[in-house]
Short mmCIF file of C-alpha atoms in Angstrom, two decimals:
data_model
loop_
_atom_site.label_atom_id
_atom_site.label_comp_id
_atom_site.label_asym_id
_atom_site.label_seq_id
_atom_site.Cartn_x
_atom_site.Cartn_y
_atom_site.Cartn_z
CA MET R 1483 0.32 0.06 -0.24
CA SER R 1484 1.27 3.36 -1.10
CA HIS R 1485 1.78 6.43 1.62
CA LYS R 1486 -0.69 8.29 -0.15
CA SER R 1487 -3.65 5.60 0.16
CA SER R 1488 -5.36 7.66 2.66
CA MET R 1489 -6.16 10.27 -0.11
CA HIS R 1490 -8.45 7.93 -1.50
CA GLU R 1491 -10.81 8.43 1.27
CA GLY R 1492 -12.11 11.65 -0.10
CA GLY R 1493 -13.13 9.87 -3.50
CA GLU R 1494 -9.76 10.87 -5.59
CA SER R 1495 -6.65 9.12 -6.25
CA TYR R 1496 -2.93 10.49 -6.42
CA SER R 1497 -2.20 13.33 -8.88
CA GLY R 1498 -5.46 14.71 -8.88
CA ILE R 1499 -7.37 11.88 -11.10
CA VAL R 1500 -11.11 12.00 -10.09
CA LEU R 1501 -12.91 8.60 -9.93
CA THR R 1502 -16.53 10.26 -10.11
CA LYS R 1503 -15.59 11.65 -13.49
CA GLN R 1504 -17.80 10.28 -16.04
CA PRO R 1505 -16.90 9.25 -19.51
CA ASN R 1506 -17.43 11.98 -22.05
CA GLN R 1507 -17.35 10.48 -25.24
CA SER R 1508 -19.02 7.47 -26.28
CA GLY R 1509 -16.74 4.27 -26.60
CA GLN R 1510 -14.09 5.98 -23.57
CA PRO R 1511 -12.70 2.70 -22.15
CA PRO R 1512 -14.15 1.77 -18.61
CA ALA R 1513 -10.89 1.90 -16.62
CA GLU R 1514 -10.63 5.72 -17.56
CA VAL R 1515 -13.81 6.22 -16.11
CA VAL R 1516 -12.39 5.02 -13.24
CA GLU R 1517 -9.50 7.11 -13.39
CA GLY R 1518 -10.06 10.65 -14.97
CA ARG R 1519 -7.45 12.00 -17.29
CA PRO R 1520 -6.08 15.21 -15.80
CA LEU R 1521 -3.36 16.95 -17.86
CA THR R 1522 -0.36 16.65 -16.63
CA LYS R 1523 1.98 19.84 -15.88
CA GLU R 1524 2.99 21.15 -19.15
CA ASN R 1525 1.08 24.05 -21.04
CA THR R 1526 -1.68 25.31 -23.41
CA PRO R 1527 -3.49 28.51 -26.37
CA GLU R 1528 -4.08 28.26 -30.29
CA PRO R 1529 -4.09 26.01 -33.03
CA ASN R 1530 -3.43 25.53 -36.88
CA SER R 1531 -5.18 22.89 -39.22
CA TYR R 1532 -1.58 22.29 -41.25
CA ARG R 1533 1.07 23.43 -39.50
CA THR R 1534 2.84 23.94 -35.94
CA PRO R 1535 0.96 27.13 -34.99
CA SER R 1536 3.72 29.15 -33.74
CA ARG R 1537 7.31 29.49 -35.18
CA GLU R 1538 8.71 31.09 -32.16
CA SER R 1539 10.89 28.98 -29.74
CA GLY R 1540 10.28 28.88 -25.77
CA ARG R 1541 7.60 28.19 -23.75
CA SER R 1542 4.83 29.97 -25.98
CA GLY R 1543 5.72 27.93 -28.73
CA LEU R 1544 5.57 25.05 -26.84
CA GLU R 1545 2.08 25.98 -25.42
CA ARG R 1546 0.71 26.37 -29.11
CA VAL R 1547 1.92 22.95 -29.77
CA ARG R 1548 0.31 21.16 -26.98
CA GLU R 1549 -3.24 22.92 -27.36
CA ALA R 1550 -3.22 22.65 -31.00
CA ALA R 1551 -2.78 18.62 -30.14
CA ARG R 1552 -5.65 18.67 -27.69
CA LYS R 1553 -7.97 20.40 -30.11
CA ASP R 1554 -6.98 17.75 -32.87
CA GLY R 1555 -6.38 14.29 -32.24
CA LYS R 1556 -5.64 13.94 -36.11
CA LEU R 1557 -3.58 16.63 -36.65
CA LYS R 1558 0.02 16.00 -38.41
CA PHE R 1559 2.42 18.30 -37.19
CA THR R 1560 5.04 19.51 -40.13
CA ALA R 1561 7.25 22.16 -38.37
CA LEU R 1562 8.51 21.19 -35.03
CA LEU R 1563 12.25 21.17 -35.26
CA HIS R 1564 12.41 25.09 -34.42
CA HIS R 1565 11.21 24.54 -31.30
CA VAL R 1566 14.33 22.86 -30.05
CA SER R 1567 16.19 25.85 -29.62
CA SER R 1568 19.08 27.20 -27.91
CA ASP R 1569 17.39 27.53 -24.79
CA LEU R 1570 15.57 24.22 -24.91
CA LEU R 1571 18.86 22.66 -25.57
CA ARG R 1572 20.40 24.45 -22.56
CA GLU R 1573 17.29 23.25 -20.25
CA SER R 1574 17.63 19.78 -21.74
CA TYR R 1575 21.55 19.91 -20.25
CA TYR R 1576 20.55 21.08 -16.64
CA SER R 1577 18.07 18.13 -16.95
CA LEU R 1578 20.43 15.24 -17.06
CA LYS R 1579 21.83 13.60 -14.17
CA ARG R 1580 25.07 14.69 -13.03
CA LYS R 1581 26.99 12.13 -12.05
CA ALA R 1582 25.94 9.67 -14.84
CA ALA R 1583 28.39 7.22 -16.71
CA PRO R 1584 29.69 8.21 -20.06
CA GLY R 1585 29.13 7.41 -23.17
CA VAL R 1586 31.42 6.80 -25.98
CA ASP R 1587 32.69 10.07 -26.17
CA GLY R 1588 33.88 9.90 -22.73
CA MET R 1589 32.36 12.88 -21.97
CA THR R 1590 31.05 13.59 -18.32
CA TRP R 1591 28.13 15.92 -17.83
CA GLY R 1592 30.74 18.48 -15.92
CA GLU R 1593 33.18 18.61 -18.78
CA TYR R 1594 30.62 19.43 -21.29
CA GLY R 1595 29.53 22.24 -19.12
CA GLU R 1596 33.05 23.73 -18.89
CA ASP R 1597 32.28 25.61 -22.47
CA LEU R 1598 28.53 25.05 -22.25
CA GLU R 1599 27.40 28.06 -24.26
CA ALA R 1600 29.96 27.55 -27.05
CA ARG R 1601 29.00 23.66 -27.14
CA LEU R 1602 25.01 24.33 -27.28
CA SER R 1603 25.84 27.12 -30.10
CA ASP R 1604 27.49 24.69 -32.28
CA LEU R 1605 25.38 21.90 -31.54
CA HIS R 1606 22.09 23.98 -32.48
CA GLY R 1607 23.66 24.52 -35.62
CA ARG R 1608 24.33 21.39 -36.72
CA ILE R 1609 20.84 20.15 -35.61
CA HIS R 1610 19.14 22.63 -38.11
CA ARG R 1611 21.09 22.63 -40.91
CA GLY R 1612 21.25 18.64 -40.90
CA ALA R 1613 24.76 17.93 -39.94
CA TYR R 1614 23.99 16.77 -36.33
CA ARG R 1615 25.32 13.07 -36.52
CA ALA R 1616 24.25 10.60 -33.83
CA ARG R 1617 26.76 8.22 -31.83
CA PRO R 1618 26.37 4.69 -31.04
CA SER R 1619 25.55 3.62 -27.38
CA ARG R 1620 28.06 2.47 -25.23
CA ARG R 1621 26.49 -1.46 -23.91
CA THR R 1622 26.89 -2.57 -20.85
CA TRP R 1623 25.14 -5.31 -19.09
CA ILE R 1624 23.24 -5.05 -14.99
CA LEU R 1625 22.25 -8.17 -13.50
CA LYS R 1626 18.81 -9.08 -13.67
CA THR R 1627 16.85 -10.97 -10.20
CA ASP R 1628 16.26 -13.84 -12.21
CA GLY R 1629 20.47 -14.18 -12.82
CA ARG R 1630 19.90 -12.93 -16.45
CA LYS R 1631 21.41 -9.36 -17.53
CA ARG R 1632 20.09 -6.85 -19.34
CA PRO R 1633 21.60 -4.65 -21.90
CA LEU R 1634 21.61 -0.91 -20.81
CA GLY R 1635 22.73 1.59 -23.84
CA ILE R 1636 24.84 4.71 -22.31
CA ALA R 1637 24.26 7.59 -24.90
CA ALA R 1638 26.96 10.32 -25.63
CA LEU R 1639 26.20 13.58 -23.46
CA GLU R 1640 25.55 15.37 -26.77
CA ASP R 1641 23.01 12.58 -27.86
CA LYS R 1642 21.39 13.06 -24.60
CA VAL R 1643 21.14 16.64 -24.75
CA VAL R 1644 19.18 16.09 -28.03
CA GLN R 1645 17.20 13.11 -27.45
CA TYR R 1646 15.71 15.14 -24.31
CA ALA R 1647 14.87 18.46 -26.27
CA VAL R 1648 13.03 16.73 -28.64
CA GLY R 1649 11.39 14.76 -26.77
CA LYS R 1650 10.04 17.65 -24.98
CA VAL R 1651 8.90 18.69 -27.79
CA LEU R 1652 6.70 15.84 -28.91
CA GLY R 1653 6.13 14.98 -25.45
CA GLN R 1654 3.62 17.97 -25.96
CA ILE R 1655 1.59 16.17 -28.38
CA TRP R 1656 1.53 12.70 -27.03
CA GLU R 1657 0.89 13.95 -23.75
CA GLU R 1658 -2.74 14.93 -25.05
CA ASP R 1659 -2.73 11.59 -26.64
CA PHE R 1660 -2.60 9.46 -24.14
CA VAL R 1661 -5.18 7.28 -22.12
CA GLY R 1662 -5.56 8.38 -18.41
CA TYR R 1663 -4.37 5.07 -17.17
CA SER R 1664 -1.07 5.29 -18.89
CA TYR R 1665 1.81 5.75 -16.29
CA GLY R 1666 4.58 4.47 -17.71
CA PHE R 1667 7.72 7.32 -18.45
CA ARG R 1668 5.29 10.42 -18.25
CA PRO R 1669 6.10 13.47 -16.21
CA GLY R 1670 4.36 13.86 -13.18
CA ARG R 1671 3.22 10.28 -12.87
CA GLY R 1672 5.55 6.96 -11.64
CA GLN R 1673 5.10 3.35 -10.52
CA SER R 1674 3.58 4.15 -6.85
CA ASP R 1675 0.84 6.82 -8.70
CA ALA R 1676 -0.04 3.41 -10.90
CA LEU R 1677 -0.15 1.24 -7.46
CA ASP R 1678 -2.17 4.04 -5.97
CA ALA R 1679 -5.00 4.01 -9.09
CA LEU R 1680 -4.86 0.59 -9.24
CA TRP R 1681 -5.98 0.18 -5.38
CA VAL R 1682 -8.87 2.90 -5.75
CA GLY R 1683 -10.24 0.79 -8.96
CA ILE R 1684 -9.87 -2.49 -6.90
CA VAL R 1685 -11.50 -0.69 -4.00
CA ARG R 1686 -14.02 1.06 -5.27
CA LYS R 1687 -15.24 -0.70 -8.66
CA LYS R 1688 -16.46 -4.29 -8.72
CA VAL R 1689 -13.21 -6.14 -10.03
CA ASN R 1690 -13.44 -9.92 -11.30
CA TRP R 1691 -10.05 -10.10 -12.61
CA ILE R 1692 -6.72 -8.44 -12.73
CA LEU R 1693 -4.15 -9.34 -15.49
CA ASP R 1694 -0.18 -9.01 -15.20
CA LEU R 1695 1.57 -9.67 -18.00
CA ASP R 1696 5.37 -8.70 -19.26
CA ILE R 1697 6.40 -8.34 -23.00
CA ARG R 1698 9.56 -10.54 -23.25
CA SER R 1699 12.50 -8.73 -24.68
CA PHE R 1700 9.75 -5.38 -25.80
CA PHE R 1701 12.82 -3.04 -26.08
CA ASP R 1702 15.22 -5.59 -27.69
CA LYS R 1703 13.20 -6.63 -30.51
CA LEU R 1704 11.31 -3.59 -31.44
CA GLN R 1705 10.75 -3.57 -35.18
CA HIS R 1706 12.14 0.23 -36.62
CA GLU R 1707 9.67 0.31 -39.23
CA TRP R 1708 6.58 0.48 -37.32
CA LEU R 1709 7.66 2.60 -34.22
CA VAL R 1710 8.44 4.99 -37.21
CA ARG R 1711 5.19 4.46 -38.94
CA PHE R 1712 3.50 4.98 -35.52
CA VAL R 1713 5.42 8.18 -35.14
CA GLU R 1714 4.38 9.72 -38.22
CA HIS R 1715 0.81 9.32 -37.70
CA ARG R 1716 1.10 12.65 -35.76
CA ILE R 1717 4.84 13.97 -36.73
CA GLY R 1718 4.98 15.02 -40.35
CA ASP R 1719 8.42 17.13 -39.72
CA GLU R 1720 10.79 14.69 -42.04
CA ARG R 1721 13.57 16.18 -39.95
CA VAL R 1722 12.36 15.18 -36.91
CA VAL R 1723 11.72 11.62 -38.12
CA ARG R 1724 15.10 11.75 -39.73
CA LEU R 1725 16.73 12.33 -36.06
CA ILE R 1726 14.76 9.54 -34.42
CA GLN R 1727 16.08 7.55 -37.29
CA LYS R 1728 19.50 7.94 -36.54
CA TRP R 1729 19.31 7.10 -33.01
CA LEU R 1730 17.58 3.98 -34.13
CA LYS R 1731 20.75 3.57 -36.50
CA ALA R 1732 23.52 4.40 -34.18
CA GLY R 1733 23.96 1.08 -33.01
CA VAL R 1734 26.21 -0.27 -29.64
CA VAL R 1735 29.48 -0.17 -29.14
CA GLU R 1736 30.78 -2.94 -26.55
CA ASP R 1737 34.66 -3.87 -25.79
CA GLY R 1738 35.42 -1.85 -28.35
CA LYS R 1739 33.58 -3.09 -31.51
CA TRP R 1740 30.58 -1.38 -33.10
CA PHE R 1741 27.48 -3.40 -33.76
CA GLN R 1742 24.55 -2.42 -36.06
CA ALA R 1743 21.33 -2.29 -34.66
CA GLU R 1744 18.84 -3.67 -37.04
CA GLU R 1745 15.78 -3.89 -34.59
CA GLY R 1746 15.61 -2.64 -30.95
CA SER R 1747 16.15 0.52 -28.88
CA PRO R 1748 19.25 0.59 -26.35
CA GLN R 1749 17.55 0.39 -22.85
CA GLY R 1750 18.70 3.33 -20.74
CA SER R 1751 18.40 6.16 -23.49
CA VAL R 1752 16.61 9.12 -22.86
CA MET R 1753 14.50 9.10 -25.92
CA THR R 1754 13.84 5.18 -25.79
CA PRO R 1755 10.97 5.44 -23.57
CA ARG R 1756 9.34 8.51 -25.17
CA THR R 1757 9.22 6.68 -28.64
CA GLN R 1758 8.31 3.53 -26.96
CA LYS R 1759 4.98 4.94 -25.23
CA VAL R 1760 3.81 6.15 -28.74
CA THR R 1761 2.24 2.60 -29.26
CA TRP R 1762 0.39 2.82 -26.14
CA VAL R 1763 -1.84 5.62 -27.28
CA ARG R 1764 -5.23 5.46 -27.06
CA PRO R 1765 -6.66 4.70 -31.21
#
């Protein structure tokens, strides 16, 4: 039981998910009736039917992207890369873990920050003129509880910065598409929140059975072509799609040898969970 379980007594689960919310459209999944669907902390205001509504960078531009995504679930965004500004890259850098292990570049967070503004200016230029190149991830292995080993991919510091920034932009769109009972890799939500919502559902609703499952080697066997197809349902900016493809195809380095990536996506990457979860939005 979560320490937050007492919050359920008032009829609400954690993170402002109201139990009594009724479906506002026919066909809404029953589980969403239990949980509701509040906005995660981010933004709002003004759409356009064909292109990203604003070419201005910064928070207001992202707010407009999110508002457009919220108002039109079928809108395909064709101009997004300009939102990856120098300011957003800087924000991304400061959002990374300070003591994370370095990737194939050997660059630590502190070392990159020694000449931060010059590095970010150069990175921003390469991204927007198409000269940015993704580096392979450094593969390491961690033990699982059952004795097996799980591969972990450590991206180069610069790749982490770009991935975080692009993920921030894409999140404005996909956060409006996710169902209310989706908790994985989402801002302001976590494992304990999912357990709280599950507890509320079991206690307050008539539950006859619970299904617990795990998809074997999901990250390792993911098909690149299908992932890109899912992304392209909403993302029409080819430059952003190419960035995702670069990260997927960058491969991994292990014991000094490079291995090409024909399928799968490195676990541990900043971008991996952000692209995987797009396959779990409500149709």
